[in-house]
C-alpha atoms as a printed R data frame, in Angstrom:
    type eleno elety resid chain resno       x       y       z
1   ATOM     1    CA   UNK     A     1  -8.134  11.781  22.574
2   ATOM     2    CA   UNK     A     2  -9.853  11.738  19.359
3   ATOM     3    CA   UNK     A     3  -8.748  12.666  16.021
4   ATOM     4    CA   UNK     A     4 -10.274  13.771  12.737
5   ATOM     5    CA   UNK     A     5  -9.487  13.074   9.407
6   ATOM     6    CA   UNK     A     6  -6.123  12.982   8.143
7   ATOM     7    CA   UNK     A     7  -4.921  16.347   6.348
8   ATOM     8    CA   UNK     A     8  -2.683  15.739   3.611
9   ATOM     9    CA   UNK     A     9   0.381  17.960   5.326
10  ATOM    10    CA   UNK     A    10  -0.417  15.871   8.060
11  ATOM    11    CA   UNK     A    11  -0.221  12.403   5.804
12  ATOM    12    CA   UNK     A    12   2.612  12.595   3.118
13  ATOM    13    CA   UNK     A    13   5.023  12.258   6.112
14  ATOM    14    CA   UNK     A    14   3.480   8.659   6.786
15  ATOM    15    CA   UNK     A    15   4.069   7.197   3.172
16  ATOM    16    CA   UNK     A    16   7.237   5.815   4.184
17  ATOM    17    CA   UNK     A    17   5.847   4.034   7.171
18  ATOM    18    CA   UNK     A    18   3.184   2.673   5.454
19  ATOM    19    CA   UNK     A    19   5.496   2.051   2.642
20  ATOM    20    CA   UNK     A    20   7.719   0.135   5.099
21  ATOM    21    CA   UNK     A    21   4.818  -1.356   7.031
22  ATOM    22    CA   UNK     A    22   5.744   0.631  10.327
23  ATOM    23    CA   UNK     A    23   2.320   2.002  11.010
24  ATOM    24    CA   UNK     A    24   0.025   0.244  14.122
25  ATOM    25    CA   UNK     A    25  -3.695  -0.703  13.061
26  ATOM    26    CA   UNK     A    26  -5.588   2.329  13.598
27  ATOM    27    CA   UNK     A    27  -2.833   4.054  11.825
28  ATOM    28    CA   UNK     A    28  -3.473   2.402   8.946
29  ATOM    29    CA   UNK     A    29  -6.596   1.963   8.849
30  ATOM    30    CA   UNK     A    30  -6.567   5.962   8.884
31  ATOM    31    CA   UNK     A    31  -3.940   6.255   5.894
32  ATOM    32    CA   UNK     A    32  -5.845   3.608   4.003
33  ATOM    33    CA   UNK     A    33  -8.278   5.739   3.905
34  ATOM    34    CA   UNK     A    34  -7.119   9.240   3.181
35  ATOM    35    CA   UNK     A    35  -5.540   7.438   0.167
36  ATOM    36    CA   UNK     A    36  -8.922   6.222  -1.499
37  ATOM    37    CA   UNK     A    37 -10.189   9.523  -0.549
38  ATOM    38    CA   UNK     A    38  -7.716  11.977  -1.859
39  ATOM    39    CA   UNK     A    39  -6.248  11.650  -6.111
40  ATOM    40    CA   UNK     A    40  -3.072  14.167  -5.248
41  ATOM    41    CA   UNK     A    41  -2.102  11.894  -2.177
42  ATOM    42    CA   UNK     A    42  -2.875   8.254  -4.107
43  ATOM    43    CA   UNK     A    43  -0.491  10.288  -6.954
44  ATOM    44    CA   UNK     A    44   2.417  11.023  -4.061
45  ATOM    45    CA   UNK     A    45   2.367   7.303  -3.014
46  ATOM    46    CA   UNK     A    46   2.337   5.802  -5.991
47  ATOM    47    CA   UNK     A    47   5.266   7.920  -6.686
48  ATOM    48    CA   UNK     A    48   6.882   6.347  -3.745
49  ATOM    49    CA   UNK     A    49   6.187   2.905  -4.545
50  ATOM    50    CA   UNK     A    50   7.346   3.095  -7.816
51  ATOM    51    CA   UNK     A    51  10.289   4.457  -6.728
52  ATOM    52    CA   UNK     A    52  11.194   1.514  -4.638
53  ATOM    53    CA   UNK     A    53   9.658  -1.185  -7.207
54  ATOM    54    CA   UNK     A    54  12.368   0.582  -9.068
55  ATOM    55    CA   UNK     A    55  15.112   0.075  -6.395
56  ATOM    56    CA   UNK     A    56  14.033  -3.563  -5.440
57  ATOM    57    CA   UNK     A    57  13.609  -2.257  -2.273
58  ATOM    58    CA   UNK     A    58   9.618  -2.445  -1.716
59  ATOM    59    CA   UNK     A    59   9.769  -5.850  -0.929
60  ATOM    60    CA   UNK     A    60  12.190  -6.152   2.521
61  ATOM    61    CA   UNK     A    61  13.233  -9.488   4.199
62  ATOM    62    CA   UNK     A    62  10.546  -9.649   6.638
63  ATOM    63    CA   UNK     A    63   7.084  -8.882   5.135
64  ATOM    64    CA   UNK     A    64   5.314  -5.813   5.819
65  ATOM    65    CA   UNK     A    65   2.030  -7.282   3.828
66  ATOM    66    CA   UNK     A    66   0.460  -5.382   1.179
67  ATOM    67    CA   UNK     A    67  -1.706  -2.527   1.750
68  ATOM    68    CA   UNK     A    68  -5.058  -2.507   0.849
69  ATOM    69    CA   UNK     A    69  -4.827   0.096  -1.401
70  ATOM    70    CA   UNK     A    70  -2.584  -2.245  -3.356
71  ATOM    71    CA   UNK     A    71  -4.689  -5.089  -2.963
72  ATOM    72    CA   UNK     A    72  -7.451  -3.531  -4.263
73  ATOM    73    CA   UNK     A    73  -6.213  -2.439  -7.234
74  ATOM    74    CA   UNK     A    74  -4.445  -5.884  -7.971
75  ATOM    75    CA   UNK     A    75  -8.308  -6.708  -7.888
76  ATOM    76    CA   UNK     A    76  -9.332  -3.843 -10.340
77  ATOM    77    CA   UNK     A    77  -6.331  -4.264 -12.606
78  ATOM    78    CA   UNK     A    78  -4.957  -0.612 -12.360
79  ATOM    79    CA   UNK     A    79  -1.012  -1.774 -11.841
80  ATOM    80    CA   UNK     A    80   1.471  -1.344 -14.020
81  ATOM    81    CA   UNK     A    81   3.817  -4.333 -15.446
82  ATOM    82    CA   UNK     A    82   6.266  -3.578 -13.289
83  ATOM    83    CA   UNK     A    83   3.753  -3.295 -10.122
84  ATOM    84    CA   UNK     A    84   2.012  -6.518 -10.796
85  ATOM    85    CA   UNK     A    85   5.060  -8.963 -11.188
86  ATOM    86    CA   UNK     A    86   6.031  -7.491  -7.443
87  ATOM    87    CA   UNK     A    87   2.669  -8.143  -6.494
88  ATOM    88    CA   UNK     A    88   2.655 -11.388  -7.605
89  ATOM    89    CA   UNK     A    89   6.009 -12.365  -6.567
90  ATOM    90    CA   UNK     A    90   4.501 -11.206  -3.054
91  ATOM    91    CA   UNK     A    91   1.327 -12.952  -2.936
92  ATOM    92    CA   UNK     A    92   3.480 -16.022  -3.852
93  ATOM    93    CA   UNK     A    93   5.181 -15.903  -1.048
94  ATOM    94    CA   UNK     A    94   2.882 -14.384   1.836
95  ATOM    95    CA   UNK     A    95   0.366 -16.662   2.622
96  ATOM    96    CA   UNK     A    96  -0.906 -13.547   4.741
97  ATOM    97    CA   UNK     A    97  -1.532 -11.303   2.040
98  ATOM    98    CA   UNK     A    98  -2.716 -14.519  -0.466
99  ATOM    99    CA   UNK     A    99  -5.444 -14.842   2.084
100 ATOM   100    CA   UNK     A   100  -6.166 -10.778   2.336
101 ATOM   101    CA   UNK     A   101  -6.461 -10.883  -1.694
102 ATOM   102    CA   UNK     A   102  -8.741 -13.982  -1.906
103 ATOM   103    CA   UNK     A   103 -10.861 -12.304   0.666
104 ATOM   104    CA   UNK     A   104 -11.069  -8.519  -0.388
105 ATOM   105    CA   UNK     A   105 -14.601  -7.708  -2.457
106 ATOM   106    CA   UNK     A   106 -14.679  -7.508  -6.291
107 ATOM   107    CA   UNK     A   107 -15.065  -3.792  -7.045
């Protein structure tokens, strides 16, 4: 079976489980990229995100790693305050997503 590009009815369901860090791979690979396609999307997840930076929530127990959306722009310096400390605080502590940021290209 093979599928085309995400549509955006088809994607704002999957925030969450990107959010949470419930999506396989492919699956993310696929979000990943609708998001540094599509402005209105990018707009409704960093909605979401802020919304749990807000609740202290976007960082659970276990680590779901950082997307690379968020890595990249960590790289490109387009977080907020609030968005960066998290960030930070993450990298800190995921040796994972440390290696992930010291890999991923200048823009």
């Amino acid at each position: 079976m093979t599928s085309g590009p995400i549509l955006c009815s088809d994607f704002r369901p999957q925030l969450d489980a990107l959010l949470d860090g419930k999506l396989d791979l492919i699956q993310g690979f696929r979000v990943n990229g609708h998001l540094r396609a599509c402005e209105a999307c990018r707009a409704v997840y960093h909605d979401k995100r802020r919304a749990r930076i807000a609740s202290r929530r976007w960082l659970p127990r276990n680590c779901r790693h950082l997307s690379d959306v968020t890595i990249g722009e960590q790289r490109e310096g387009r977080l907020d305050a609030e968005e960066v400390v998290v960030v930070r605080e993450h990298l800190g502590n995921c040796p994972a997503c440390r290696e992930r940021f010291s890999a991923a290209p200048a823009r």
